[in-house]
Amino acid sequence: MKSINELTNTDKAKLIHQLFPEEIAPLLEYTSSFCVKLSENRAAYESEWSSKSIITFSFWLHLAGETEKLIKRLKYDMIKSRHVFAEQLCFNHNAIFFNECLMRYAKEKSINDKFKKAIVLLYS
């Protein structure tokens, strides 16, 4: 096994899926609903967006749209396969958006303390 500092986003997502398979479906639901909320409340989110951010709000919204499409198309496969889950959501620029959703889900929705600690360990 790689050291924690050698893990890629894809490696981390595979590990999370393997250790906490019961969290994947609710995580995907949370992420999908966050994507919709972001799109529906674009003006409110955009007004709060920091001009100091290295990512524009338009790009963030684009990542949300791409993530939502992936989840709609591959949700069942993502729940069943850690490889599909990780390689689709955590391989390219979508990882930027999905990592944020993952951390928000752990903080706001999950009731599994071990899951929450794993997210902090891997993504902080």
PDB file of N, CA and C in Angstrom, residues 57-113:
ATOM      1  N   PHE A  57     -16.367  31.177 -10.874  1.00  0.00           N
ATOM      2  CA  PHE A  57     -17.646  30.563 -10.564  1.00  0.00           C
ATOM      3  C   PHE A  57     -18.188  29.819 -11.782  1.00  0.00           C
ATOM      4  N   SER A  58     -17.973  30.358 -12.956  1.00  0.00           N
ATOM      5  CA  SER A  58     -18.444  29.685 -14.183  1.00  0.00           C
ATOM      6  C   SER A  58     -17.817  28.305 -14.324  1.00  0.00           C
ATOM      7  N   PHE A  59     -16.531  28.201 -14.025  1.00  0.00           N
ATOM      8  CA  PHE A  59     -15.862  26.903 -14.106  1.00  0.00           C
ATOM      9  C   PHE A  59     -16.404  25.965 -13.027  1.00  0.00           C
ATOM     10  N   TRP A  60     -16.641  26.486 -11.821  1.00  0.00           N
ATOM     11  CA  TRP A  60     -17.208  25.695 -10.726  1.00  0.00           C
ATOM     12  C   TRP A  60     -18.584  25.145 -11.129  1.00  0.00           C
ATOM     13  N   LEU A  61     -19.388  25.997 -11.726  1.00  0.00           N
ATOM     14  CA  LEU A  61     -20.709  25.588 -12.189  1.00  0.00           C
ATOM     15  C   LEU A  61     -20.595  24.538 -13.296  1.00  0.00           C
ATOM     16  N   HIS A  62     -19.621  24.699 -14.168  1.00  0.00           N
ATOM     17  CA  HIS A  62     -19.363  23.702 -15.221  1.00  0.00           C
ATOM     18  C   HIS A  62     -19.006  22.360 -14.600  1.00  0.00           C
ATOM     19  N   LEU A  63     -18.131  22.363 -13.593  1.00  0.00           N
ATOM     20  CA  LEU A  63     -17.752  21.114 -12.919  1.00  0.00           C
ATOM     21  C   LEU A  63     -18.966  20.469 -12.250  1.00  0.00           C
ATOM     22  N   ALA A  64     -19.820  21.285 -11.668  1.00  0.00           N
ATOM     23  CA  ALA A  64     -21.039  20.761 -11.043  1.00  0.00           C
ATOM     24  C   ALA A  64     -21.921  20.092 -12.089  1.00  0.00           C
ATOM     25  N   GLY A  65     -22.075  20.725 -13.233  1.00  0.00           N
ATOM     26  CA  GLY A  65     -22.879  20.149 -14.304  1.00  0.00           C
ATOM     27  C   GLY A  65     -22.319  18.833 -14.813  1.00  0.00           C
ATOM     28  N   GLU A  66     -21.004  18.784 -14.993  1.00  0.00           N
ATOM     29  CA  GLU A  66     -20.356  17.551 -15.447  1.00  0.00           C
ATOM     30  C   GLU A  66     -20.496  16.438 -14.412  1.00  0.00           C
ATOM     31  N   THR A  67     -20.350  16.799 -13.155  1.00  0.00           N
ATOM     32  CA  THR A  67     -20.479  15.818 -12.076  1.00  0.00           C
ATOM     33  C   THR A  67     -21.898  15.271 -12.017  1.00  0.00           C
ATOM     34  N   GLU A  68     -22.873  16.153 -12.140  1.00  0.00           N
ATOM     35  CA  GLU A  68     -24.272  15.722 -12.112  1.00  0.00           C
ATOM     36  C   GLU A  68     -24.571  14.760 -13.271  1.00  0.00           C
ATOM     37  N   LYS A  69     -24.062  15.069 -14.459  1.00  0.00           N
ATOM     38  CA  LYS A  69     -24.273  14.186 -15.616  1.00  0.00           C
ATOM     39  C   LYS A  69     -23.655  12.808 -15.374  1.00  0.00           C
ATOM     40  N   LEU A  70     -22.454  12.789 -14.823  1.00  0.00           N
ATOM     41  CA  LEU A  70     -21.799  11.508 -14.534  1.00  0.00           C
ATOM     42  C   LEU A  70     -22.600  10.679 -13.542  1.00  0.00           C
ATOM     43  N   ILE A  71     -23.071  11.318 -12.499  1.00  0.00           N
ATOM     44  CA  ILE A  71     -23.839  10.594 -11.487  1.00  0.00           C
ATOM     45  C   ILE A  71     -25.141  10.065 -12.077  1.00  0.00           C
ATOM     46  N   LYS A  72     -25.831  10.881 -12.867  1.00  0.00           N
ATOM     47  CA  LYS A  72     -27.079  10.425 -13.490  1.00  0.00           C
ATOM     48  C   LYS A  72     -26.826   9.216 -14.393  1.00  0.00           C
ATOM     49  N   ARG A  73     -25.760   9.269 -15.137  1.00  0.00           N
ATOM     50  CA  ARG A  73     -25.471   8.212 -16.115  1.00  0.00           C
ATOM     51  C   ARG A  73     -24.916   6.943 -15.467  1.00  0.00           C
ATOM     52  N   LEU A  74     -24.104   7.095 -14.406  1.00  0.00           N
ATOM     53  CA  LEU A  74     -23.357   5.952 -13.876  1.00  0.00           C
ATOM     54  C   LEU A  74     -23.612   5.654 -12.394  1.00  0.00           C
ATOM     55  N   LYS A  75     -24.674   6.194 -11.836  1.00  0.00           N
ATOM     56  CA  LYS A  75     -24.908   6.058 -10.397  1.00  0.00           C
ATOM     57  C   LYS A  75     -24.860   4.602  -9.922  1.00  0.00           C
ATOM     58  N   TYR A  76     -25.600   3.741 -10.577  1.00  0.00           N
ATOM     59  CA  TYR A  76     -25.627   2.338 -10.157  1.00  0.00           C
ATOM     60  C   TYR A  76     -24.228   1.729 -10.209  1.00  0.00           C
ATOM     61  N   ASP A  77     -23.507   1.984 -11.293  1.00  0.00           N
ATOM     62  CA  ASP A  77     -22.148   1.447 -11.428  1.00  0.00           C
ATOM     63  C   ASP A  77     -21.205   2.035 -10.380  1.00  0.00           C
ATOM     64  N   MET A  78     -21.390   3.312 -10.049  1.00  0.00           N
ATOM     65  CA  MET A  78     -20.552   3.948  -9.023  1.00  0.00           C
ATOM     66  C   MET A  78     -20.791   3.343  -7.641  1.00  0.00           C
ATOM     67  N   ILE A  79     -22.028   2.989  -7.372  1.00  0.00           N
ATOM     68  CA  ILE A  79     -22.346   2.374  -6.085  1.00  0.00           C
ATOM     69  C   ILE A  79     -21.730   0.986  -5.996  1.00  0.00           C
ATOM     70  N   LYS A  80     -21.759   0.255  -7.073  1.00  0.00           N
ATOM     71  CA  LYS A  80     -21.281  -1.128  -7.083  1.00  0.00           C
ATOM     72  C   LYS A  80     -19.763  -1.264  -7.241  1.00  0.00           C
ATOM     73  N   SER A  81     -19.143  -0.322  -7.920  1.00  0.00           N
ATOM     74  CA  SER A  81     -17.722  -0.465  -8.261  1.00  0.00           C
ATOM     75  C   SER A  81     -16.893   0.719  -7.777  1.00  0.00           C
ATOM     76  N   ARG A  82     -15.923   0.438  -6.936  1.00  0.00           N
ATOM     77  CA  ARG A  82     -15.051   1.517  -6.471  1.00  0.00           C
ATOM     78  C   ARG A  82     -14.211   2.075  -7.612  1.00  0.00           C
ATOM     79  N   HIS A  83     -13.940   1.243  -8.613  1.00  0.00           N
ATOM     80  CA  HIS A  83     -13.144   1.706  -9.755  1.00  0.00           C
ATOM     81  C   HIS A  83     -13.931   2.728 -10.584  1.00  0.00           C
ATOM     82  N   VAL A  84     -15.182   2.435 -10.873  1.00  0.00           N
ATOM     83  CA  VAL A  84     -16.019   3.383 -11.628  1.00  0.00           C
ATOM     84  C   VAL A  84     -16.204   4.661 -10.816  1.00  0.00           C
ATOM     85  N   PHE A  85     -16.534   4.511  -9.537  1.00  0.00           N
ATOM     86  CA  PHE A  85     -16.714   5.651  -8.647  1.00  0.00           C
ATOM     87  C   PHE A  85     -15.497   6.575  -8.682  1.00  0.00           C
ATOM     88  N   ALA A  86     -14.346   6.023  -8.433  1.00  0.00           N
ATOM     89  CA  ALA A  86     -13.124   6.819  -8.319  1.00  0.00           C
ATOM     90  C   ALA A  86     -12.655   7.363  -9.667  1.00  0.00           C
ATOM     91  N   GLU A  87     -12.686   6.517 -10.682  1.00  0.00           N
ATOM     92  CA  GLU A  87     -12.139   6.938 -11.973  1.00  0.00           C
ATOM     93  C   GLU A  87     -13.023   7.960 -12.681  1.00  0.00           C
ATOM     94  N   GLN A  88     -14.313   7.939 -12.408  1.00  0.00           N
ATOM     95  CA  GLN A  88     -15.198   8.919 -13.044  1.00  0.00           C
ATOM     96  C   GLN A  88     -15.249  10.242 -12.288  1.00  0.00           C
ATOM     97  N   LEU A  89     -15.236  10.189 -10.978  1.00  0.00           N
ATOM     98  CA  LEU A  89     -15.416  11.413 -10.187  1.00  0.00           C
ATOM     99  C   LEU A  89     -14.112  12.059  -9.727  1.00  0.00           C
ATOM    100  N   CYS A  90     -13.022  11.312  -9.739  1.00  0.00           N
ATOM    101  CA  CYS A  90     -11.800  11.815  -9.107  1.00  0.00           C
ATOM    102  C   CYS A  90     -10.566  11.803  -9.993  1.00  0.00           C
ATOM    103  N   PHE A  91     -10.738  11.658 -11.268  1.00  0.00           N
ATOM    104  CA  PHE A  91      -9.574  11.541 -12.139  1.00  0.00           C
ATOM    105  C   PHE A  91      -9.150  12.873 -12.746  1.00  0.00           C
ATOM    106  N   ASN A  92     -10.067  13.690 -13.166  1.00  0.00           N
ATOM    107  CA  ASN A  92      -9.718  14.927 -13.864  1.00  0.00           C
ATOM    108  C   ASN A  92     -10.142  16.138 -13.029  1.00  0.00           C
ATOM    109  N   HIS A  93     -10.477  17.235 -13.695  1.00  0.00           N
ATOM    110  CA  HIS A  93     -10.870  18.446 -12.981  1.00  0.00           C
ATOM    111  C   HIS A  93     -12.110  18.250 -12.106  1.00  0.00           C
ATOM    112  N   ASN A  94     -12.930  17.268 -12.427  1.00  0.00           N
ATOM    113  CA  ASN A  94     -14.111  17.003 -11.590  1.00  0.00           C
ATOM    114  C   ASN A  94     -13.722  16.691 -10.151  1.00  0.00           C
ATOM    115  N   ALA A  95     -12.518  16.222  -9.950  1.00  0.00           N
ATOM    116  CA  ALA A  95     -12.046  15.909  -8.596  1.00  0.00           C
ATOM    117  C   ALA A  95     -12.064  17.151  -7.712  1.00  0.00           C
ATOM    118  N   ILE A  96     -11.815  18.300  -8.277  1.00  0.00           N
ATOM    119  CA  ILE A  96     -11.824  19.547  -7.506  1.00  0.00           C
ATOM    120  C   ILE A  96     -13.207  19.743  -6.895  1.00  0.00           C
ATOM    121  N   PHE A  97     -14.223  19.592  -7.720  1.00  0.00           N
ATOM    122  CA  PHE A  97     -15.598  19.773  -7.254  1.00  0.00           C
ATOM    123  C   PHE A  97     -16.030  18.627  -6.349  1.00  0.00           C
ATOM    124  N   PHE A  98     -15.750  17.399  -6.764  1.00  0.00           N
ATOM    125  CA  PHE A  98     -16.211  16.254  -5.985  1.00  0.00           C
ATOM    126  C   PHE A  98     -15.554  16.194  -4.606  1.00  0.00           C
ATOM    127  N   ASN A  99     -14.284  16.548  -4.513  1.00  0.00           N
ATOM    128  CA  ASN A  99     -13.625  16.562  -3.200  1.00  0.00           C
ATOM    129  C   ASN A  99     -14.327  17.527  -2.245  1.00  0.00           C
ATOM    130  N   GLU A 100     -14.752  18.654  -2.766  1.00  0.00           N
ATOM    131  CA  GLU A 100     -15.495  19.614  -1.940  1.00  0.00           C
ATOM    132  C   GLU A 100     -16.825  19.005  -1.494  1.00  0.00           C
ATOM    133  N   CYS A 101     -17.519  18.343  -2.398  1.00  0.00           N
ATOM    134  CA  CYS A 101     -18.791  17.694  -2.042  1.00  0.00           C
ATOM    135  C   CYS A 101     -18.573  16.606  -0.996  1.00  0.00           C
ATOM    136  N   LEU A 102     -17.514  15.860  -1.164  1.00  0.00           N
ATOM    137  CA  LEU A 102     -17.186  14.789  -0.220  1.00  0.00           C
ATOM    138  C   LEU A 102     -16.955  15.351   1.183  1.00  0.00           C
ATOM    139  N   MET A 103     -16.208  16.433   1.269  1.00  0.00           N
ATOM    140  CA  MET A 103     -15.945  17.046   2.569  1.00  0.00           C
ATOM    141  C   MET A 103     -17.210  17.662   3.168  1.00  0.00           C
ATOM    142  N   ARG A 104     -18.035  18.283   2.324  1.00  0.00           N
ATOM    143  CA  ARG A 104     -19.305  18.844   2.805  1.00  0.00           C
ATOM    144  C   ARG A 104     -20.232  17.747   3.301  1.00  0.00           C
ATOM    145  N   TYR A 105     -20.312  16.660   2.559  1.00  0.00           N
ATOM    146  CA  TYR A 105     -21.164  15.541   2.961  1.00  0.00           C
ATOM    147  C   TYR A 105     -20.725  15.005   4.319  1.00  0.00           C
ATOM    148  N   ALA A 106     -19.421  14.812   4.484  1.00  0.00           N
ATOM    149  CA  ALA A 106     -18.906  14.293   5.758  1.00  0.00           C
ATOM    150  C   ALA A 106     -19.242  15.236   6.905  1.00  0.00           C
ATOM    151  N   LYS A 107     -19.139  16.506   6.663  1.00  0.00           N
ATOM    152  CA  LYS A 107     -19.380  17.499   7.712  1.00  0.00           C
ATOM    153  C   LYS A 107     -20.871  17.713   7.995  1.00  0.00           C
ATOM    154  N   GLU A 108     -21.687  17.736   6.940  1.00  0.00           N
ATOM    155  CA  GLU A 108     -23.088  18.133   7.083  1.00  0.00           C
ATOM    156  C   GLU A 108     -24.081  16.986   7.208  1.00  0.00           C
ATOM    157  N   LYS A 109     -23.804  15.843   6.585  1.00  0.00           N
ATOM    158  CA  LYS A 109     -24.833  14.808   6.473  1.00  0.00           C
ATOM    159  C   LYS A 109     -24.482  13.469   7.114  1.00  0.00           C
ATOM    160  N   SER A 110     -23.270  13.043   6.967  1.00  0.00           N
ATOM    161  CA  SER A 110     -22.914  11.712   7.451  1.00  0.00           C
ATOM    162  C   SER A 110     -23.000  11.650   8.979  1.00  0.00           C
ATOM    163  N   ILE A 111     -23.469  10.516   9.466  1.00  0.00           N
ATOM    164  CA  ILE A 111     -23.514  10.303  10.915  1.00  0.00           C
ATOM    165  C   ILE A 111     -22.472   9.266  11.348  1.00  0.00           C
ATOM    166  N   ASN A 112     -21.681   8.801  10.410  1.00  0.00           N
ATOM    167  CA  ASN A 112     -20.666   7.789  10.673  1.00  0.00           C
ATOM    168  C   ASN A 112     -19.359   8.477  11.094  1.00  0.00           C
ATOM    169  N   ASP A 113     -19.029   8.393  12.357  1.00  0.00           N
ATOM    170  CA  ASP A 113     -17.836   9.077  12.866  1.00  0.00           C
ATOM    171  C   ASP A 113     -16.542   8.568  12.238  1.00  0.00           C
TER     172      ASP A 113
END
